[in-house]
Coordinates of C-alpha atoms in Angstrom, one line a residue:
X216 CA -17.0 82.4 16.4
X217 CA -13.5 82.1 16.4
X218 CA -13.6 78.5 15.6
X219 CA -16.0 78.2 12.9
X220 CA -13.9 77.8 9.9
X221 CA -11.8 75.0 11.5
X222 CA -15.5 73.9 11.8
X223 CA -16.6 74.1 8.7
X224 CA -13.0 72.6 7.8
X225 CA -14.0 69.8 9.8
X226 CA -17.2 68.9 8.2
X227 CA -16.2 69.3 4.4
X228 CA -13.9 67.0 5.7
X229 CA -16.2 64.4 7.5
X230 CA -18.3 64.6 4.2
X231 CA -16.1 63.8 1.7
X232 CA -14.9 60.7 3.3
X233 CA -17.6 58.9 2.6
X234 CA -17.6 59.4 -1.2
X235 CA -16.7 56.7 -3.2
X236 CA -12.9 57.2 -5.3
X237 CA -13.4 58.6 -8.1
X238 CA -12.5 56.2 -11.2
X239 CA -12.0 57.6 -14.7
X240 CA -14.9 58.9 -16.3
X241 CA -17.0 55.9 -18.5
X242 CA -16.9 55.7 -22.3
X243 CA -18.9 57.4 -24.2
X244 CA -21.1 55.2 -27.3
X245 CA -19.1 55.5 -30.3
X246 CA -19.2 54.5 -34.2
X247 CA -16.9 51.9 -35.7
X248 CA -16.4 51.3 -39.6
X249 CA -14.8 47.9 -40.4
X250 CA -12.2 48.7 -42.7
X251 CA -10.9 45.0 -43.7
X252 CA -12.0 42.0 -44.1
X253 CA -8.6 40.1 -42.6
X254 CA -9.0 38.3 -39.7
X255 CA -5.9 36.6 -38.2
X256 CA -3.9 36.3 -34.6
X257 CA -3.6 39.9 -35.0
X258 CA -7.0 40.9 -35.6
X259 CA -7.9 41.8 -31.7
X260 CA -8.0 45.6 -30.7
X261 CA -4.7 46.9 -29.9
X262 CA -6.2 48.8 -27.2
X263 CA -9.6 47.9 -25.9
X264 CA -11.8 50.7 -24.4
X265 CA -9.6 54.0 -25.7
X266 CA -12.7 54.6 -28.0
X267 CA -10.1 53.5 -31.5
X268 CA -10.8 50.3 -33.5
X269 CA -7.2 49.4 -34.3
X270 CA -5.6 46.7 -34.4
X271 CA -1.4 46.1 -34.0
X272 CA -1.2 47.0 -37.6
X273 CA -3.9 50.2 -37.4
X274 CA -6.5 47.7 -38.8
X275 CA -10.5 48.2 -37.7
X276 CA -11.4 44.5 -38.0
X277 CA -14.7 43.4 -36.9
X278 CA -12.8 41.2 -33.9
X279 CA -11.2 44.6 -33.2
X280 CA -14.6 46.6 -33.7
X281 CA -16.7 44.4 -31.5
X282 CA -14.1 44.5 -28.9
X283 CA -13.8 48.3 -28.8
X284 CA -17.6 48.4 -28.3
X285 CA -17.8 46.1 -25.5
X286 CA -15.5 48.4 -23.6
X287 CA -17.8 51.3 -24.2
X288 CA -21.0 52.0 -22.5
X289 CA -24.0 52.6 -24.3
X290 CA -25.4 51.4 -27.8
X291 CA -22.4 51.5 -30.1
X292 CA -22.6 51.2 -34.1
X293 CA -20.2 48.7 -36.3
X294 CA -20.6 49.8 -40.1
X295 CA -18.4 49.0 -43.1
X296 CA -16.4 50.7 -45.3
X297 CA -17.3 48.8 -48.3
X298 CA -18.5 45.1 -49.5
X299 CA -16.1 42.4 -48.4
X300 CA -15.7 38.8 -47.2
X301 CA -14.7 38.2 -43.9
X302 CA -13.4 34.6 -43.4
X303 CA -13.2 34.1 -39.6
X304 CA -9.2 32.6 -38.7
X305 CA -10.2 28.8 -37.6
X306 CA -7.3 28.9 -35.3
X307 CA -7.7 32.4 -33.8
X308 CA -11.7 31.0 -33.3
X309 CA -15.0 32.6 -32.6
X310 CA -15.7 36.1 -32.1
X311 CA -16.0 37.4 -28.8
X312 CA -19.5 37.9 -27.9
X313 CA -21.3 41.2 -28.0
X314 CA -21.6 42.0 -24.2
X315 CA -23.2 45.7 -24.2
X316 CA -25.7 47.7 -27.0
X317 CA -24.7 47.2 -30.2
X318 CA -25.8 48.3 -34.3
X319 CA -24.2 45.4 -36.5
X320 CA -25.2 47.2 -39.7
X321 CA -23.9 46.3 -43.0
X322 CA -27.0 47.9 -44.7
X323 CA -25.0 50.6 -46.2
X324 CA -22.9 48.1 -48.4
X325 CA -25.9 46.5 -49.5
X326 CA -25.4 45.1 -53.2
X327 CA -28.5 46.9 -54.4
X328 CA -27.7 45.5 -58.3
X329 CA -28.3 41.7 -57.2
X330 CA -30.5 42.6 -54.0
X331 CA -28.0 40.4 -51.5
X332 CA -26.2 41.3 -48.7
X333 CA -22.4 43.0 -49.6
X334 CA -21.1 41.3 -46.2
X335 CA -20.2 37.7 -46.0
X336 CA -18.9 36.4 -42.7
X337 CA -17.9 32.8 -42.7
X338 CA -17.2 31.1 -40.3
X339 CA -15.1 28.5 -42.3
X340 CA -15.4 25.0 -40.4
X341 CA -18.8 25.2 -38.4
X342 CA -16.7 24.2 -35.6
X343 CA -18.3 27.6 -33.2
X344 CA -20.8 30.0 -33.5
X345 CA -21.5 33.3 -34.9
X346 CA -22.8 36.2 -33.5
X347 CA -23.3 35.7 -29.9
X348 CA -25.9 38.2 -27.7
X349 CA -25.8 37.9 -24.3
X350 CA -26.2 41.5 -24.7
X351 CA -30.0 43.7 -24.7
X352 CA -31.0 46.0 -27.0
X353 CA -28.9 45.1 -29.9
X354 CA -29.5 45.2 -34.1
X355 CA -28.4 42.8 -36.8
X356 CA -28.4 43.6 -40.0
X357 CA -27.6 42.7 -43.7
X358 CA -25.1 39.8 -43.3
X359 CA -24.4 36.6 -44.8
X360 CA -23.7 34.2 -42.6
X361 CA -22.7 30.8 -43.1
X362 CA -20.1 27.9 -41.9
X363 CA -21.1 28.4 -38.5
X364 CA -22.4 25.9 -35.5
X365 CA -25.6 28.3 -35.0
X366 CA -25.0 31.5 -36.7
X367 CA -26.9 34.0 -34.4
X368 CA -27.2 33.0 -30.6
X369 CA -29.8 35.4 -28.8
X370 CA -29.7 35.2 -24.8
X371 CA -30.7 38.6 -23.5
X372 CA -33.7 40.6 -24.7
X373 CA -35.4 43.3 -27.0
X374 CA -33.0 42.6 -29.6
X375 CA -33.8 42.9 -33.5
X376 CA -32.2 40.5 -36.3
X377 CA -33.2 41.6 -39.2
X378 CA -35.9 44.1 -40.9
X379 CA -38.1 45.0 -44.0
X380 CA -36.5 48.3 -45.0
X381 CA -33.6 47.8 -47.6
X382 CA -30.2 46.3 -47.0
X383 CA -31.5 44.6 -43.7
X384 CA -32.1 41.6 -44.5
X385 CA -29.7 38.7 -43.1
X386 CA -29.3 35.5 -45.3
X387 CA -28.3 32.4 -42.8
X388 CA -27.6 29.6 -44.6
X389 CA -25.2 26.9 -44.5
X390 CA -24.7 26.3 -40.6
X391 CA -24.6 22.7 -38.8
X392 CA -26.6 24.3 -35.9
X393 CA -29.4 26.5 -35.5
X394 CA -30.0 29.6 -38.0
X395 CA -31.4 31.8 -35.6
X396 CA -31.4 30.3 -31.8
X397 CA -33.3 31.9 -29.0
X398 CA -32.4 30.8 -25.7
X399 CA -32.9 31.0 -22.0
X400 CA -35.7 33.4 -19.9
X401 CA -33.4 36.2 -20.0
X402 CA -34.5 35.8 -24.0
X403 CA -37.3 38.5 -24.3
X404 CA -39.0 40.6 -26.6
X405 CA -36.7 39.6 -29.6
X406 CA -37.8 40.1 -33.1
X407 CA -36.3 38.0 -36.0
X408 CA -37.7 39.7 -39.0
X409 CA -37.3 39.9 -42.7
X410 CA -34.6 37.4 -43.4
X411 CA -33.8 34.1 -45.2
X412 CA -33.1 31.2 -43.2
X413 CA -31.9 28.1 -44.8
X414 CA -32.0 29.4 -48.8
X415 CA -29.0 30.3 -50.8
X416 CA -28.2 34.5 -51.1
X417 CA -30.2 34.2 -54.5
X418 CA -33.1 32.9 -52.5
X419 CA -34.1 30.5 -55.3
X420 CA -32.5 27.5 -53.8
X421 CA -32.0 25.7 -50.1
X422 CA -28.5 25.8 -48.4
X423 CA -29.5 24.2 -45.4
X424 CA -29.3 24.8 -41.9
X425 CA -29.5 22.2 -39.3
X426 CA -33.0 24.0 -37.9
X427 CA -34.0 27.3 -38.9
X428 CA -35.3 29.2 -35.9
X429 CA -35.4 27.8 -32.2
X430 CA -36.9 28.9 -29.2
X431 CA -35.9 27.6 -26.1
X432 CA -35.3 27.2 -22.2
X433 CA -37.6 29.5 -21.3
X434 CA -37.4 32.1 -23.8
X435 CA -40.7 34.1 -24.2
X436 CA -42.8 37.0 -25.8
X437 CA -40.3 37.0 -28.8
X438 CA -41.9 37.6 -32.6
X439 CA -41.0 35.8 -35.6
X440 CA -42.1 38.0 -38.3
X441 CA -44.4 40.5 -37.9
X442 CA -47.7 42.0 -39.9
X443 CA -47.5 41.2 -43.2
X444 CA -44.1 42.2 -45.5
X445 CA -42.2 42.1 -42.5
X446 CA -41.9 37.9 -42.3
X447 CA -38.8 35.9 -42.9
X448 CA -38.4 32.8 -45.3
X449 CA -37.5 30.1 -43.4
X450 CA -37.0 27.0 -45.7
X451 CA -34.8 24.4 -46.7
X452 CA -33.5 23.4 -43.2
X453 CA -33.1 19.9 -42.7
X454 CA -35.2 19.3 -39.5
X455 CA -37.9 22.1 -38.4
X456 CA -38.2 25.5 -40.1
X457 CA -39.1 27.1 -36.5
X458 CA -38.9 24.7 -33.4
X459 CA -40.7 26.1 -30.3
X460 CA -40.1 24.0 -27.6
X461 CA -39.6 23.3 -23.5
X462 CA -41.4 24.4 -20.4
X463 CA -42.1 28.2 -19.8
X464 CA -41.1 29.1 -23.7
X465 CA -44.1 31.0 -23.9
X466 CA -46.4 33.6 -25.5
X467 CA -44.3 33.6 -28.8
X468 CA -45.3 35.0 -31.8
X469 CA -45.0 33.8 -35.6
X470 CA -46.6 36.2 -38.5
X471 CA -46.1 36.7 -41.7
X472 CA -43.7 33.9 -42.7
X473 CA -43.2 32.2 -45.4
X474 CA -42.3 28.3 -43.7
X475 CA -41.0 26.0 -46.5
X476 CA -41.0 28.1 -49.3
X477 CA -38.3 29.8 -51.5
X478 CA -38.3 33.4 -51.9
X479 CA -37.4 33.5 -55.7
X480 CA -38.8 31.4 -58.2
X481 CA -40.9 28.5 -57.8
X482 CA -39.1 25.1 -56.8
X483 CA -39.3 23.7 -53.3
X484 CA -37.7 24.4 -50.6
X485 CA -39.4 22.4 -47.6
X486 CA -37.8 21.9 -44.4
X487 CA -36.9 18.1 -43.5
X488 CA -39.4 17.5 -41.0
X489 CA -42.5 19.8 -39.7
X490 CA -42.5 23.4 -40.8
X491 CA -43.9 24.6 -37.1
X492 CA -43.1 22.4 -34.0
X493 CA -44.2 23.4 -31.1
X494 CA -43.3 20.5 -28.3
X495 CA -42.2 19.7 -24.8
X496 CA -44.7 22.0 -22.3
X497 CA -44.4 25.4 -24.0
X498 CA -47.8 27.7 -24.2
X499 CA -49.8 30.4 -25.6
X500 CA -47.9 30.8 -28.4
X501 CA -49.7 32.3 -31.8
X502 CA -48.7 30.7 -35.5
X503 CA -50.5 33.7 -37.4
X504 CA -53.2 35.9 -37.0
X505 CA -56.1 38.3 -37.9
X506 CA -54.5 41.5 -36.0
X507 CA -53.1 44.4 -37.2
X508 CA -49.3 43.5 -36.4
X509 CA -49.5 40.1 -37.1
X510 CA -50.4 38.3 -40.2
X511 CA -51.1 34.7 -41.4
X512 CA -47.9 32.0 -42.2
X513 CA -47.2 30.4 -45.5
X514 CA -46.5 27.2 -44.2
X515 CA -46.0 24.3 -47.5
X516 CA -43.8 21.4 -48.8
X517 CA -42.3 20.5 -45.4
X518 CA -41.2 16.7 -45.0
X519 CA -43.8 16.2 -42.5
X520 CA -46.9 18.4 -40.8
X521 CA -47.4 21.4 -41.3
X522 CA -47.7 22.7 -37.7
X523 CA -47.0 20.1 -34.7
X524 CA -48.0 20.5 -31.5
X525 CA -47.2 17.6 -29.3
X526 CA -46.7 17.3 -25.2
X527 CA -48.2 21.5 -25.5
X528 CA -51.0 23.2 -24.5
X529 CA -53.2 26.4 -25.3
X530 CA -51.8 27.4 -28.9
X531 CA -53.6 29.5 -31.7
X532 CA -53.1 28.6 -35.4
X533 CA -54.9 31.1 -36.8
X534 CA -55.6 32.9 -40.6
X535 CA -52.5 30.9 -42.0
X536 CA -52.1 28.9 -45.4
X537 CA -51.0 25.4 -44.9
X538 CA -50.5 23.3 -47.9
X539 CA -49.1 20.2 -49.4
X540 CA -47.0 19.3 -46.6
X541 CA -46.4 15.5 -46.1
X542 CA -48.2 14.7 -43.5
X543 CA -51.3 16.4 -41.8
X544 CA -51.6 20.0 -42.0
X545 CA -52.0 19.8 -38.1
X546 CA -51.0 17.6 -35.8
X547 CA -52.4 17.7 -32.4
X548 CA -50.6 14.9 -30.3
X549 CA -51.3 14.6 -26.4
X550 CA -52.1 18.5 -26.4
X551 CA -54.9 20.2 -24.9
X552 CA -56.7 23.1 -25.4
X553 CA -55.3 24.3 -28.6
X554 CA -57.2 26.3 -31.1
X555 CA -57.4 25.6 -34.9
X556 CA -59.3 28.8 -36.3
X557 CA -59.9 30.5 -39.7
X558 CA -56.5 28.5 -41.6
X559 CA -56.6 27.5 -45.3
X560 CA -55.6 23.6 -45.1
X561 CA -55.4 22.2 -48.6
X562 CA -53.6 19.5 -50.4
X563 CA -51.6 17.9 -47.1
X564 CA -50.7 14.2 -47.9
X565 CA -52.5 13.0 -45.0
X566 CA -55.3 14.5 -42.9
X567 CA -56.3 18.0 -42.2
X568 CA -56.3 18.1 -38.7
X569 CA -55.4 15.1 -36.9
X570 CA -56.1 15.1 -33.1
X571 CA -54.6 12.1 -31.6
X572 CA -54.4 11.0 -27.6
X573 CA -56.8 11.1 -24.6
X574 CA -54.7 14.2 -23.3
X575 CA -55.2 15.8 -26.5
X576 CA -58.5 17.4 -25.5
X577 CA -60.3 20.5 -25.9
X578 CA -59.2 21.1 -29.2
X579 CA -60.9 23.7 -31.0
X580 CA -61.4 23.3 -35.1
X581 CA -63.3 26.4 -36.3
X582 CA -64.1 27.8 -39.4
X583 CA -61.4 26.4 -41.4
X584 CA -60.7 25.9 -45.1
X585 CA -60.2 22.3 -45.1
X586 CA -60.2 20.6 -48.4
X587 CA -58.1 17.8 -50.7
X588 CA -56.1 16.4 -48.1
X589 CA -55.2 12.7 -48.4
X590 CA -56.8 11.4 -45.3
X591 CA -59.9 12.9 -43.6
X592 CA -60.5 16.7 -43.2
X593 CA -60.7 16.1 -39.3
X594 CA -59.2 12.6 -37.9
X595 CA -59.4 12.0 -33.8
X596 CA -57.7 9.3 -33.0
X597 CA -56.7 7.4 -29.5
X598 CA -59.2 9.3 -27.8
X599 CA -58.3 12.8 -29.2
X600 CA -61.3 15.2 -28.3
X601 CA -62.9 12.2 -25.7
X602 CA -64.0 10.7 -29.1
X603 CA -66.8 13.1 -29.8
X604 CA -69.1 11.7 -32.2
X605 CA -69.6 14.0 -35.3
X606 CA -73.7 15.2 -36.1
X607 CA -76.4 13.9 -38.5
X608 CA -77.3 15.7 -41.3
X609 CA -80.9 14.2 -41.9
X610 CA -82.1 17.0 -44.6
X611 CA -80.0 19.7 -46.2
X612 CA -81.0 22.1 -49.6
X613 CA -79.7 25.5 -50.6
X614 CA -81.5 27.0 -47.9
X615 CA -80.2 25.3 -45.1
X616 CA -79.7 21.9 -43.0
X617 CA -81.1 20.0 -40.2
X618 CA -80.3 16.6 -37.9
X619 CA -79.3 15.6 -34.9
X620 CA -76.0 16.0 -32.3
X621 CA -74.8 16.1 -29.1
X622 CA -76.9 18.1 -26.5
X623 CA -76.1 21.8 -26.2
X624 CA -73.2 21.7 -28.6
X625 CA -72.7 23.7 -31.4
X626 CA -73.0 22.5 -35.0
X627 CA -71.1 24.2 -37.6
X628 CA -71.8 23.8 -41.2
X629 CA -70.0 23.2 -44.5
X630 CA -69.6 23.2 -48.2
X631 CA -67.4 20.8 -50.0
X632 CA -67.1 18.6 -53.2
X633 CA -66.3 15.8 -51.3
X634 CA -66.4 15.0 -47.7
X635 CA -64.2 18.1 -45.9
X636 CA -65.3 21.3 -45.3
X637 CA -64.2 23.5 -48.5
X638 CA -66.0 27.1 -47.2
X639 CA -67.4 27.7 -44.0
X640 CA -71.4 28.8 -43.5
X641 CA -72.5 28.9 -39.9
X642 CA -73.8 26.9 -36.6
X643 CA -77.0 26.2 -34.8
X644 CA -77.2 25.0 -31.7
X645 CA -78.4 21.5 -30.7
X646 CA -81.4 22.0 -28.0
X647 CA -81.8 19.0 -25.3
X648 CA -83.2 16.1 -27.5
X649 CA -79.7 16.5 -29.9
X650 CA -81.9 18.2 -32.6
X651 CA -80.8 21.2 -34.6
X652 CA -81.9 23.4 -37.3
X653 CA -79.8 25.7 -39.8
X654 CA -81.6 28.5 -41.9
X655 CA -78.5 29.9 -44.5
X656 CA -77.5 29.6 -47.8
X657 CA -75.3 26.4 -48.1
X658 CA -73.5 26.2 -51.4
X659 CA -72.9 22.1 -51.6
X660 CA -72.8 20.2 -53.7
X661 CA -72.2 18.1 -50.6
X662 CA -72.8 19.8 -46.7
X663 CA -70.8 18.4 -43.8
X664 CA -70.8 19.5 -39.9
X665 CA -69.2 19.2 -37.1
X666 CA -69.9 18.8 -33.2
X667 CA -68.4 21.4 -30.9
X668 CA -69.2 20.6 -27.3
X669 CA -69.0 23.0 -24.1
X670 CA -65.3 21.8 -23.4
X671 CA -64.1 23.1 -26.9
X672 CA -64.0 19.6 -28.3
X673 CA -64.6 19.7 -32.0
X674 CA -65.8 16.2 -33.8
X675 CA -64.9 14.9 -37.6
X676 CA -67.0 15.9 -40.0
X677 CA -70.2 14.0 -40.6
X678 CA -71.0 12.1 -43.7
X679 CA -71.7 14.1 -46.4
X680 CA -75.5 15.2 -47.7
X681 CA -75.8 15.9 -51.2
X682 CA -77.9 18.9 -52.0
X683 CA -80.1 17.9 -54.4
X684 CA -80.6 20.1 -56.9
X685 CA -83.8 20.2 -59.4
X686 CA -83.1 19.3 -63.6
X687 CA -85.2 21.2 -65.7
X688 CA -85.3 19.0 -69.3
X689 CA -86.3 21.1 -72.1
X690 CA -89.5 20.8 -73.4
X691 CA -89.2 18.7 -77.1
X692 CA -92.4 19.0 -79.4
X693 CA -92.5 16.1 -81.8
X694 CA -94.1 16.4 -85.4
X695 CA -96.2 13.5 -86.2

């Protein structure tokens, strides 16, 4: 017994060896309030990580701020004393990228009397970018950014730019890159939302960007907009308001937006080329919707389609207003399996929907409002669809239609003045002879249909049938 605290000595001993050394204890988060808006050689943080935004001369710059919170662990807070300019030093260069959790909030300076952000950073040459997020988890809000290469770069995940509450919005305008650039699969779960891409702070004119948003290298499950009064307006850039493109960028969202539009007044503000493109193997992703938490697009005036899908497969376009773009409304181009449902698609310069290429199959066209565009309503080209042939309207009146298509498909009836399909009424199915029925009110004056066969391929619309409608003359009496 007489050896037991030499023992116990021993052991305490044995045990602690095989901790690790002790380091000094990590950072706690912290809050940092820009105080200037100078930005020169001096600008860094005197003294990175000792929880102080100061610079040499006692400065909190925002070089110095975003430095201090990248030596702290945990979700950190930038805020601003008061309005100001920041004009990033050209020579000094970019600002270091935000590596850890971080609240870029300049809501609080908001300048409530002209509804526009109070904070400008400008980047002054576009010669680098802006705000740079390798970082998760971080917030951007109610900056004006311009004179960058791409003015926010997203690469890690669940990150917000932008909101619909006052003061968030971001206005990013002005940049020879990308507005808003998503990028990479670590490039998750980010929401853009609420902001101006590609229109003046005002909001009643274009200052372009390059493109507006861009999705890429594998970057998925992210949400442009949102449910209705949370979407951006994204207009004005001189190539595509929102690219979407490359293998594995999928299952993103766009709802709510308003694509080619300004956000004051009423001039144009198209985008240069498509408003949506959607290219190069991406999938699944959704341009609108009828659910709770995500709304239809305003998608009008762009320089070419509307919505382009080309080399992609399995997309929804659904519930979203696309108008007076020139070219089609949609384009379909060697893509498969996409669906066309429940859209407004009026006034395009060429066709509603055009479908072109003998990989561009399985294309569903439902229950559209498809009316006044200069080509056709539907147009398959080049073996878009395998060429399916549109139905026969043999007999149509108020109360319904009836003719011939292909065997077992579905045939899907419209109202229109001309030779589209203005309002939507219904489908019968063709039995094994080709021969269908419809019994519904059809409002005319001319009914159209479409074919939609087991693989999803929808046809043109057939030739038009004039309802004929009975001329009562009034009944004249003649004196003799």
């Amino acid at each position: 017994m007489k050896h037991k605290p030499l023992l116990t000595l021993l052991t305490l001993l044995a045990l602690l060896s095989g901790l690790p050394a002790m380091g000094p204890a990590p950072a706690h988060a912290a809050s940092f309030t820009v105080n200037t808006p100078t930005d020169d050689a001096a600008a860094h943080d005197a003294s990175p990580g000792d929880g102080i935004c100061a610079d040499a001369l006692g400065r909190c710059t925002l070089r110095a701020a975003i430095e201090e919170a990248n030596a702290h662990v945990g979700a950190d807070t930038i805020t601003f004393a008061s309005s100001m300019y920041i004009l990033l030093n050209t020579t000094v260069g970019a600002l270091p990228d935000i590596t850890d959790p971080l609240r870029l909030d300049a809501s609080s300076v908001w300048d409530a009397a002209n509804n526009q952000p109070g904070v400008t950073l400008n980047g002054g040459n576009r010669s680098f970018p802006g705000l740079v997020l390798p970082a998760d988890n971080c917030e951007v809000y109610g900056l004006f950014l311009i004179n960058f290469t791409d003015a926010v770069g997203v690469y890690g995940a669940y990150n917000t730019i932008g909101g619909s509450l006052q003061g968030q919005r971001n206005v990013i305008a002005s940049n020879s890159g990308v507005g808003v650039l998503i990028n990479g699969s670590a490039a998750h779960h980010n929401v853009v939302r609420g902001n101006w891409i590609g229109l003046s702070i005002t909001g009643d004119s274009i200052q372009s960007n390059s493109y507006g948003v861009v999705m890429a290298g594998g970057a998925s499950d992210n949400t442009i907009g949102g449910a209705f009064g949370q979407g951006n307006y994204i207009s004005g850039n001189t190539v595509a308001g929102i690219s979407i493109t490359g293998n594995n960028t999928d299952r993103n969202r766009l709802g709510a937006n308003y694509i080619g539009t300004p956000a004051v007044g009423s001039s144009k503000a198209g985008n240069g080329e498509a408003g949506v493109m959607i290219h190069l193997g991406p999938r699944y992703t959704h341009v609108g919707g009828s659910s709770g938490d995500l709304g239809g697009n305003w998608i009008a005036h762009n320089g070419q389609e509307g919505v382009l899908i080309m080399d992609a497969h399995e997309h929804w376009v659904e519930a979203n207003i696309i108008f007076s773009n020139q070219a089609a409304g949609v384009s379909i181009l060697s893509g498969a399996g996409n669906q066309i449902l429940s859209n407004s698609i009026v006034g395009n310069t060429s066709h509603g929907v055009l479908v072109d290429g003998s990989t561009a199959t399985g294309n569903l066209i439902l229950a559209n409002r498809i009316t006044g565009n200069g080509g056709q309503g539907i147009k398959l080209t080049n073996g878009g669809n395998a060429g399916r042939a549109a139905p026969v309207i043999t007999a149509a009146s108020a109360g319904g239609a009836s003719g011939t298509g292909c065997a077992g498909c579905l045939v899907h009836l419209y109202s229109d003045n001309a030779d589209e399909g203005e309002t939507y009424h219904g489908f019968a199915t063709a039995n094994a002879s080709g021969q269908w029925s419809y019994t519904g009110a059809l409002a005319g004056p001319n009914v159209t249909a479409t074919n939609t066969d087991a693989g999803n391929n929808t046809s043109e619309f057939s030739a038009p049938f004039s309802i004929k409608k009975k001329v009562f003359l009034p009944f004249v009496v003649r004196n003799r």
